[in-house]
């Protein structure tokens, strides 16, 4: 049993290595008085940044530079491939660290709760997002025989999946999209994407920047029924909503170019049922004027928000599917003592952009700092340090050097394929790439 060497500073475990966890680790270690261990279930870190942000959104992806800088700090350690709740329990973390921060995000797609949505060919957009981002647990998509896709939702995820379905694969060669994904998109039969928003255009949650990208897609006509965007909004509406409405109005009167692909926006239209016997064949929708229509589709992607799967041993509010908290401190049995915290989508629910998590992490870290005197009073059990515990249990964890080795492997793969970095997407391949440096360092001893 190894004694705990890092006892002077505040010892913090951050569960989850996505933006919220990374920003929290960055904040806590910015003043040199805390040591942070980031623990991640997947073999690679960065969560939503790696597995949620679309590959062609390279400026958003550049936040990785900030996270790499945080990971490089001596006071930060990374443990990937470690499922908390299985490899190590919450109780074990709480007895080894002054504070435990849950930053596990919200990764599951919400259902529509309509008949037929469990048919093959009807999936959460979250699955499609995972697939094109090379998530090791993603469902594989074969688009060769898919022509018409329905996308339900008026948020940025709906736009992301619609754009990825329609974008020229040539443009995606410059991204890190996995090789099998690029191959599948190259032979995709998709010609039409129908996006359904249950409310009027003015209430769509698309950000204008992302909406404008749709109009810039090569070989794609944007189709909006003028009748659905003609009336002026009543009451107060935001500038962003007005900008979106202006875009939709411009598209509604634009000439069609007979482009090979089309995106159709349907407003005030909600899905009522998914039709088909052994696979989706159509979507029945109802407009707010009461009219009902059936549209033929081969694939349905539901982009109606995310929810968090509860983490074993951590409280979860059944209604909001979030970790209950008071001022960022986790509420357990009606109390919110110092020692357990939540941050990001796991706490707030799935809203906001990557940067929203920075402000959230700052606030959460401030509360942890405010609790410092209470936290350091907590006597940690003189138990073995996390790497020893995991090694004793045979958990093949991957550390910061392993992550660097995975990044190098992805760059090598890109070079071999005549592309920039190309993501590894298989769990075993990542573990193998991440373990290479261990083999080479053993070989040199
Ligand atoms: P979102 O912005 O909350 O949008 C969810 C959409 O689903 C809403 O339009 C909602 O309609 C609709 N919806 C919910 N239940 C429905 C139902 N039963 N039937 C029909 N429609 C339904 O969520 P998101 O698109 O998953 O995005 C999550 C967060 O990530 C957002 O904050 C988003 O901005 C962010 N994000 C950002 C980017 C980017 O910056 N590029 C990319 C992706 C995601 P109502 O509005 O009527 O409720």
mmCIF file of C-alpha atoms in Angstrom, residues 7-312:
data_model
loop_
_atom_site.group_PDB
_atom_site.id
_atom_site.type_symbol
_atom_site.label_atom_id
_atom_site.label_comp_id
_atom_site.label_asym_id
_atom_site.label_seq_id
_atom_site.Cartn_x
_atom_site.Cartn_y
_atom_site.Cartn_z
ATOM 1 C CA UNK A 7 -1.364 15.670 1.047
ATOM 2 C CA UNK A 8 -0.371 19.347 1.423
ATOM 3 C CA UNK A 9 -2.730 20.656 -1.189
ATOM 4 C CA UNK A 10 -6.434 20.250 -1.496
ATOM 5 C CA UNK A 11 -6.944 16.869 -3.164
ATOM 6 C CA UNK A 12 -9.806 16.920 -5.628
ATOM 7 C CA UNK A 13 -11.238 14.189 -7.861
ATOM 8 C CA UNK A 14 -13.100 15.417 -10.920
ATOM 9 C CA UNK A 15 -15.292 12.706 -12.433
ATOM 10 C CA UNK A 16 -15.629 13.376 -16.164
ATOM 11 C CA UNK A 17 -13.131 14.972 -18.525
ATOM 12 C CA UNK A 18 -15.448 17.025 -20.728
ATOM 13 C CA UNK A 19 -15.441 20.829 -20.860
ATOM 14 C CA UNK A 20 -17.043 21.262 -17.413
ATOM 15 C CA UNK A 21 -14.545 18.911 -15.756
ATOM 16 C CA UNK A 22 -11.569 20.354 -17.607
ATOM 17 C CA UNK A 23 -12.465 23.961 -16.810
ATOM 18 C CA UNK A 24 -12.996 23.015 -13.151
ATOM 19 C CA UNK A 25 -9.596 21.292 -13.002
ATOM 20 C CA UNK A 26 -8.063 24.344 -14.685
ATOM 21 C CA UNK A 27 -9.637 26.746 -12.210
ATOM 22 C CA UNK A 28 -8.722 24.714 -9.146
ATOM 23 C CA UNK A 29 -5.083 24.335 -10.172
ATOM 24 C CA UNK A 30 -4.584 27.918 -11.327
ATOM 25 C CA UNK A 31 -3.260 29.042 -7.946
ATOM 26 C CA UNK A 32 -1.077 26.033 -7.188
ATOM 27 C CA UNK A 33 -2.876 25.007 -4.002
ATOM 28 C CA UNK A 34 -4.843 22.040 -5.305
ATOM 29 C CA UNK A 35 -4.026 18.692 -6.897
ATOM 30 C CA UNK A 36 -6.661 17.375 -9.230
ATOM 31 C CA UNK A 37 -7.205 13.865 -10.545
ATOM 32 C CA UNK A 38 -9.517 13.752 -13.561
ATOM 33 C CA UNK A 39 -11.229 10.387 -13.913
ATOM 34 C CA UNK A 40 -12.859 9.444 -17.226
ATOM 35 C CA UNK A 41 -14.842 6.358 -18.245
ATOM 36 C CA UNK A 42 -13.808 6.499 -21.901
ATOM 37 C CA UNK A 43 -10.276 5.771 -23.144
ATOM 38 C CA UNK A 44 -9.894 9.369 -24.382
ATOM 39 C CA UNK A 45 -10.608 12.635 -22.551
ATOM 40 C CA UNK A 46 -12.499 15.830 -23.537
ATOM 41 C CA UNK A 47 -16.081 14.510 -23.508
ATOM 42 C CA UNK A 48 -18.442 16.747 -25.446
ATOM 43 C CA UNK A 49 -15.573 18.529 -27.153
ATOM 44 C CA UNK A 50 -14.334 15.296 -28.722
ATOM 45 C CA UNK A 51 -17.662 13.447 -29.011
ATOM 46 C CA UNK A 52 -20.306 16.171 -29.306
ATOM 47 C CA UNK A 53 -18.970 19.179 -31.197
ATOM 48 C CA UNK A 54 -19.246 18.546 -34.944
ATOM 49 C CA UNK A 55 -15.921 17.803 -36.664
ATOM 50 C CA UNK A 56 -16.258 20.751 -39.060
ATOM 51 C CA UNK A 57 -16.630 23.195 -36.141
ATOM 52 C CA UNK A 58 -12.894 23.505 -35.871
ATOM 53 C CA UNK A 59 -12.908 26.864 -34.105
ATOM 54 C CA UNK A 60 -14.976 25.395 -31.239
ATOM 55 C CA UNK A 61 -12.765 22.295 -31.232
ATOM 56 C CA UNK A 62 -9.750 24.568 -30.720
ATOM 57 C CA UNK A 63 -10.755 24.729 -27.028
ATOM 58 C CA UNK A 64 -8.757 21.481 -26.921
ATOM 59 C CA UNK A 65 -5.613 23.638 -26.745
ATOM 60 C CA UNK A 66 -6.791 25.082 -23.423
ATOM 61 C CA UNK A 67 -7.588 21.610 -22.111
ATOM 62 C CA UNK A 68 -4.213 20.240 -23.222
ATOM 63 C CA UNK A 69 -2.540 23.057 -21.304
ATOM 64 C CA UNK A 70 -4.542 22.099 -18.206
ATOM 65 C CA UNK A 71 -3.664 18.421 -18.636
ATOM 66 C CA UNK A 72 0.025 19.330 -18.891
ATOM 67 C CA UNK A 73 0.067 20.882 -15.388
ATOM 68 C CA UNK A 74 2.022 18.840 -12.832
ATOM 69 C CA UNK A 75 -0.851 19.244 -10.379
ATOM 70 C CA UNK A 76 -3.281 17.525 -12.757
ATOM 71 C CA UNK A 77 -3.393 13.783 -13.364
ATOM 72 C CA UNK A 78 -5.576 11.988 -15.890
ATOM 73 C CA UNK A 79 -7.107 8.531 -15.479
ATOM 74 C CA UNK A 80 -9.030 7.411 -18.562
ATOM 75 C CA UNK A 81 -10.703 4.040 -19.146
ATOM 76 C CA UNK A 82 -11.875 4.100 -15.511
ATOM 77 C CA UNK A 83 -15.619 3.613 -14.960
ATOM 78 C CA UNK A 84 -16.446 5.287 -11.655
ATOM 79 C CA UNK A 85 -19.063 3.219 -9.866
ATOM 80 C CA UNK A 86 -17.410 0.000 -11.096
ATOM 81 C CA UNK A 87 -13.608 0.270 -11.106
ATOM 82 C CA UNK A 88 -13.747 2.572 -8.123
ATOM 83 C CA UNK A 89 -16.775 3.524 -6.049
ATOM 84 C CA UNK A 90 -17.965 6.982 -5.097
ATOM 85 C CA UNK A 91 -17.346 6.091 -1.437
ATOM 86 C CA UNK A 92 -13.755 5.164 -2.250
ATOM 87 C CA UNK A 93 -13.250 8.498 -3.988
ATOM 88 C CA UNK A 94 -14.824 10.403 -1.103
ATOM 89 C CA UNK A 95 -12.480 8.735 1.365
ATOM 90 C CA UNK A 96 -9.397 9.556 -0.746
ATOM 91 C CA UNK A 97 -10.102 13.150 -1.767
ATOM 92 C CA UNK A 98 -11.061 16.283 0.126
ATOM 93 C CA UNK A 99 -13.571 17.049 -2.614
ATOM 94 C CA UNK A 100 -15.217 15.109 -5.423
ATOM 95 C CA UNK A 101 -16.694 17.010 -8.377
ATOM 96 C CA UNK A 102 -19.187 15.336 -10.706
ATOM 97 C CA UNK A 103 -18.824 16.570 -14.280
ATOM 98 C CA UNK A 104 -20.374 13.646 -16.083
ATOM 99 C CA UNK A 105 -22.492 15.628 -18.546
ATOM 100 C CA UNK A 106 -25.765 14.583 -20.178
ATOM 101 C CA UNK A 107 -25.109 12.178 -22.996
ATOM 102 C CA UNK A 108 -28.363 10.340 -23.735
ATOM 103 C CA UNK A 109 -30.859 11.622 -26.274
ATOM 104 C CA UNK A 110 -34.428 12.264 -25.120
ATOM 105 C CA UNK A 111 -37.323 10.344 -26.640
ATOM 106 C CA UNK A 112 -40.368 11.882 -28.304
ATOM 107 C CA UNK A 113 -42.764 9.467 -26.573
ATOM 108 C CA UNK A 114 -44.769 8.861 -29.745
ATOM 109 C CA UNK A 115 -45.858 5.552 -31.284
ATOM 110 C CA UNK A 116 -43.346 3.889 -33.588
ATOM 111 C CA UNK A 117 -40.269 5.761 -32.414
ATOM 112 C CA UNK A 118 -38.543 2.525 -31.375
ATOM 113 C CA UNK A 119 -38.698 1.167 -34.937
ATOM 114 C CA UNK A 120 -35.366 0.417 -36.601
ATOM 115 C CA UNK A 121 -34.343 3.524 -38.509
ATOM 116 C CA UNK A 122 -35.585 5.858 -35.757
ATOM 117 C CA UNK A 123 -32.712 6.958 -33.575
ATOM 118 C CA UNK A 124 -31.675 9.693 -31.260
ATOM 119 C CA UNK A 125 -29.579 12.357 -32.984
ATOM 120 C CA UNK A 126 -27.181 11.772 -30.084
ATOM 121 C CA UNK A 127 -26.370 8.394 -31.688
ATOM 122 C CA UNK A 128 -25.619 10.009 -35.036
ATOM 123 C CA UNK A 129 -23.475 12.670 -33.346
ATOM 124 C CA UNK A 130 -21.539 9.958 -31.514
ATOM 125 C CA UNK A 131 -21.038 8.056 -34.782
ATOM 126 C CA UNK A 132 -19.633 10.919 -36.848
ATOM 127 C CA UNK A 133 -17.430 11.914 -33.922
ATOM 128 C CA UNK A 134 -15.917 8.439 -33.547
ATOM 129 C CA UNK A 135 -17.343 7.602 -30.117
ATOM 130 C CA UNK A 136 -16.235 4.035 -29.322
ATOM 131 C CA UNK A 137 -19.781 2.999 -28.315
ATOM 132 C CA UNK A 138 -21.606 4.553 -31.281
ATOM 133 C CA UNK A 139 -24.137 2.761 -33.469
ATOM 134 C CA UNK A 140 -22.834 2.446 -37.032
ATOM 135 C CA UNK A 141 -24.781 4.222 -39.776
ATOM 136 C CA UNK A 142 -25.021 2.917 -43.329
ATOM 137 C CA UNK A 143 -26.400 5.726 -45.465
ATOM 138 C CA UNK A 144 -25.997 4.095 -48.884
ATOM 139 C CA UNK A 145 -29.712 3.299 -49.168
ATOM 140 C CA UNK A 146 -30.986 6.321 -47.229
ATOM 141 C CA UNK A 147 -32.537 9.111 -49.297
ATOM 142 C CA UNK A 148 -34.922 11.037 -47.056
ATOM 143 C CA UNK A 149 -34.145 11.857 -43.453
ATOM 144 C CA UNK A 150 -36.437 13.441 -40.895
ATOM 145 C CA UNK A 151 -34.809 15.475 -38.127
ATOM 146 C CA UNK A 152 -36.991 16.570 -35.208
ATOM 147 C CA UNK A 153 -35.887 19.600 -33.202
ATOM 148 C CA UNK A 154 -35.212 23.313 -33.490
ATOM 149 C CA UNK A 155 -31.890 23.401 -31.643
ATOM 150 C CA UNK A 156 -28.260 23.372 -32.722
ATOM 151 C CA UNK A 157 -27.987 19.589 -32.558
ATOM 152 C CA UNK A 158 -30.704 19.348 -35.238
ATOM 153 C CA UNK A 159 -28.656 21.728 -37.385
ATOM 154 C CA UNK A 160 -25.441 19.804 -36.737
ATOM 155 C CA UNK A 161 -26.883 16.478 -37.851
ATOM 156 C CA UNK A 162 -28.656 18.031 -40.861
ATOM 157 C CA UNK A 163 -25.419 19.740 -41.941
ATOM 158 C CA UNK A 164 -23.338 16.592 -41.516
ATOM 159 C CA UNK A 165 -25.863 14.654 -43.629
ATOM 160 C CA UNK A 166 -25.733 17.207 -46.433
ATOM 161 C CA UNK A 167 -22.162 18.465 -46.403
ATOM 162 C CA UNK A 168 -19.796 17.416 -49.145
ATOM 163 C CA UNK A 169 -17.504 14.667 -47.779
ATOM 164 C CA UNK A 170 -14.634 16.359 -49.611
ATOM 165 C CA UNK A 171 -14.979 19.273 -47.189
ATOM 166 C CA UNK A 172 -14.851 16.826 -44.282
ATOM 167 C CA UNK A 173 -11.507 15.369 -45.392
ATOM 168 C CA UNK A 174 -9.836 18.315 -43.654
ATOM 169 C CA UNK A 175 -11.392 17.318 -40.343
ATOM 170 C CA UNK A 176 -10.531 14.465 -37.963
ATOM 171 C CA UNK A 177 -13.711 12.527 -38.829
ATOM 172 C CA UNK A 178 -12.990 8.762 -38.583
ATOM 173 C CA UNK A 179 -12.190 6.957 -41.841
ATOM 174 C CA UNK A 180 -15.284 4.635 -41.844
ATOM 175 C CA UNK A 181 -17.534 7.668 -41.275
ATOM 176 C CA UNK A 182 -16.028 9.494 -44.234
ATOM 177 C CA UNK A 183 -16.402 6.337 -46.359
ATOM 178 C CA UNK A 184 -20.082 6.046 -45.377
ATOM 179 C CA UNK A 185 -20.740 9.717 -46.140
ATOM 180 C CA UNK A 186 -19.015 9.378 -49.511
ATOM 181 C CA UNK A 187 -21.533 6.746 -50.615
ATOM 182 C CA UNK A 188 -24.493 8.343 -48.858
ATOM 183 C CA UNK A 189 -27.743 8.356 -50.828
ATOM 184 C CA UNK A 190 -29.230 11.243 -48.825
ATOM 185 C CA UNK A 191 -30.944 13.818 -51.031
ATOM 186 C CA UNK A 192 -33.492 15.398 -48.687
ATOM 187 C CA UNK A 193 -33.407 16.316 -45.018
ATOM 188 C CA UNK A 194 -36.685 17.467 -43.450
ATOM 189 C CA UNK A 195 -36.296 19.412 -40.209
ATOM 190 C CA UNK A 196 -39.380 19.664 -37.984
ATOM 191 C CA UNK A 197 -39.791 22.415 -35.401
ATOM 192 C CA UNK A 198 -42.885 22.160 -33.231
ATOM 193 C CA UNK A 199 -43.169 25.925 -32.842
ATOM 194 C CA UNK A 200 -42.998 28.861 -35.271
ATOM 195 C CA UNK A 201 -39.672 29.871 -36.844
ATOM 196 C CA UNK A 202 -39.278 32.806 -34.480
ATOM 197 C CA UNK A 203 -39.044 30.415 -31.516
ATOM 198 C CA UNK A 204 -36.321 28.228 -32.970
ATOM 199 C CA UNK A 205 -33.291 27.855 -30.720
ATOM 200 C CA UNK A 206 -30.755 27.746 -33.560
ATOM 201 C CA UNK A 207 -27.904 30.170 -33.158
ATOM 202 C CA UNK A 208 -27.708 32.428 -36.214
ATOM 203 C CA UNK A 209 -24.082 31.563 -36.952
ATOM 204 C CA UNK A 210 -24.962 27.871 -37.184
ATOM 205 C CA UNK A 211 -28.108 28.630 -39.213
ATOM 206 C CA UNK A 212 -26.115 30.675 -41.737
ATOM 207 C CA UNK A 213 -23.838 27.684 -42.306
ATOM 208 C CA UNK A 214 -26.829 25.792 -43.682
ATOM 209 C CA UNK A 215 -27.221 28.415 -46.408
ATOM 210 C CA UNK A 216 -23.552 28.044 -47.356
ATOM 211 C CA UNK A 217 -23.604 24.293 -47.983
ATOM 212 C CA UNK A 218 -22.457 23.459 -51.493
ATOM 213 C CA UNK A 219 -25.035 21.732 -53.665
ATOM 214 C CA UNK A 220 -27.890 22.205 -51.196
ATOM 215 C CA UNK A 221 -31.125 24.163 -51.665
ATOM 216 C CA UNK A 222 -32.800 25.462 -48.502
ATOM 217 C CA UNK A 223 -36.566 25.162 -48.759
ATOM 218 C CA UNK A 224 -38.926 27.131 -46.542
ATOM 219 C CA UNK A 225 -42.638 27.554 -47.204
ATOM 220 C CA UNK A 226 -43.259 31.358 -47.426
ATOM 221 C CA UNK A 227 -46.624 30.831 -45.711
ATOM 222 C CA UNK A 228 -44.814 29.605 -42.575
ATOM 223 C CA UNK A 229 -42.667 32.708 -42.081
ATOM 224 C CA UNK A 230 -44.753 35.615 -43.304
ATOM 225 C CA UNK A 231 -46.487 36.793 -40.123
ATOM 226 C CA UNK A 232 -44.635 39.204 -37.880
ATOM 227 C CA UNK A 233 -43.982 38.013 -34.347
ATOM 228 C CA UNK A 234 -46.126 39.364 -31.581
ATOM 229 C CA UNK A 235 -44.640 40.382 -28.245
ATOM 230 C CA UNK A 236 -40.976 40.722 -27.356
ATOM 231 C CA UNK A 237 -38.498 38.694 -29.366
ATOM 232 C CA UNK A 238 -34.728 38.647 -29.183
ATOM 233 C CA UNK A 239 -32.447 40.095 -31.847
ATOM 234 C CA UNK A 240 -31.156 36.575 -32.507
ATOM 235 C CA UNK A 241 -34.690 35.333 -33.153
ATOM 236 C CA UNK A 242 -35.281 38.234 -35.569
ATOM 237 C CA UNK A 243 -32.047 37.453 -37.407
ATOM 238 C CA UNK A 244 -33.124 33.818 -37.756
ATOM 239 C CA UNK A 245 -36.527 34.867 -39.057
ATOM 240 C CA UNK A 246 -34.869 37.160 -41.620
ATOM 241 C CA UNK A 247 -32.779 34.223 -42.839
ATOM 242 C CA UNK A 248 -35.801 31.943 -43.133
ATOM 243 C CA UNK A 249 -37.715 34.660 -45.001
ATOM 244 C CA UNK A 250 -34.848 35.173 -47.429
ATOM 245 C CA UNK A 251 -34.715 31.428 -48.088
ATOM 246 C CA UNK A 252 -38.480 31.230 -48.527
ATOM 247 C CA UNK A 253 -38.325 33.606 -51.512
ATOM 248 C CA UNK A 254 -34.980 32.480 -52.962
ATOM 249 C CA UNK A 255 -34.914 30.766 -56.353
ATOM 250 C CA UNK A 256 -34.180 27.048 -56.281
ATOM 251 C CA UNK A 257 -31.012 26.030 -58.026
ATOM 252 C CA UNK A 258 -32.000 22.417 -58.706
ATOM 253 C CA UNK A 259 -29.227 21.428 -56.355
ATOM 254 C CA UNK A 260 -28.799 17.671 -55.860
ATOM 255 C CA UNK A 261 -29.622 17.931 -52.162
ATOM 256 C CA UNK A 262 -32.244 19.837 -50.216
ATOM 257 C CA UNK A 263 -33.015 20.800 -46.644
ATOM 258 C CA UNK A 264 -36.680 21.510 -45.885
ATOM 259 C CA UNK A 265 -37.676 23.402 -42.728
ATOM 260 C CA UNK A 266 -41.178 22.702 -41.392
ATOM 261 C CA UNK A 267 -42.381 25.003 -38.634
ATOM 262 C CA UNK A 268 -45.284 24.656 -36.201
ATOM 263 C CA UNK A 269 -45.179 20.974 -37.086
ATOM 264 C CA UNK A 270 -44.936 18.222 -34.503
ATOM 265 C CA UNK A 271 -44.401 14.535 -35.080
ATOM 266 C CA UNK A 272 -47.366 12.392 -34.073
ATOM 267 C CA UNK A 273 -46.203 8.878 -34.990
ATOM 268 C CA UNK A 274 -43.447 7.046 -36.776
ATOM 269 C CA UNK A 275 -44.761 4.687 -39.437
ATOM 270 C CA UNK A 276 -43.393 1.391 -40.749
ATOM 271 C CA UNK A 277 -43.552 -2.330 -39.990
ATOM 272 C CA UNK A 278 -39.961 -3.536 -39.650
ATOM 273 C CA UNK A 279 -38.303 -0.181 -40.455
ATOM 274 C CA UNK A 280 -39.245 3.485 -40.554
ATOM 275 C CA UNK A 281 -40.994 4.412 -43.802
ATOM 276 C CA UNK A 282 -42.770 7.661 -42.920
ATOM 277 C CA UNK A 283 -43.426 10.266 -40.267
ATOM 278 C CA UNK A 284 -46.932 11.474 -39.498
ATOM 279 C CA UNK A 285 -46.903 15.123 -38.459
ATOM 280 C CA UNK A 286 -49.526 17.570 -37.293
ATOM 281 C CA UNK A 287 -49.416 21.307 -37.850
ATOM 282 C CA UNK A 288 -50.690 23.734 -35.250
ATOM 283 C CA UNK A 289 -53.640 24.497 -37.604
ATOM 284 C CA UNK A 290 -54.735 20.881 -37.076
ATOM 285 C CA UNK A 291 -53.735 19.567 -40.514
ATOM 286 C CA UNK A 292 -52.065 16.145 -40.583
ATOM 287 C CA UNK A 293 -49.602 14.967 -43.192
ATOM 288 C CA UNK A 294 -47.382 11.923 -43.819
ATOM 289 C CA UNK A 295 -43.874 12.327 -45.201
ATOM 290 C CA UNK A 296 -41.863 9.407 -46.545
ATOM 291 C CA UNK A 297 -38.543 9.029 -44.762
ATOM 292 C CA UNK A 298 -35.904 6.303 -44.487
ATOM 293 C CA UNK A 299 -34.278 7.540 -41.287
ATOM 294 C CA UNK A 300 -35.526 9.598 -38.353
ATOM 295 C CA UNK A 301 -33.170 11.452 -36.022
ATOM 296 C CA UNK A 302 -34.681 12.875 -32.845
ATOM 297 C CA UNK A 303 -32.775 15.983 -31.755
ATOM 298 C CA UNK A 304 -35.005 17.004 -28.868
ATOM 299 C CA UNK A 305 -32.457 17.392 -26.110
ATOM 300 C CA UNK A 306 -30.257 15.267 -23.893
ATOM 301 C CA UNK A 307 -30.526 13.856 -20.382
ATOM 302 C CA UNK A 308 -27.992 12.516 -17.900
ATOM 303 C CA UNK A 309 -27.783 8.862 -16.920
ATOM 304 C CA UNK A 310 -27.481 8.689 -13.126
ATOM 305 C CA UNK A 311 -24.066 7.774 -11.778
ATOM 306 C CA UNK A 312 -24.016 4.881 -9.282
#
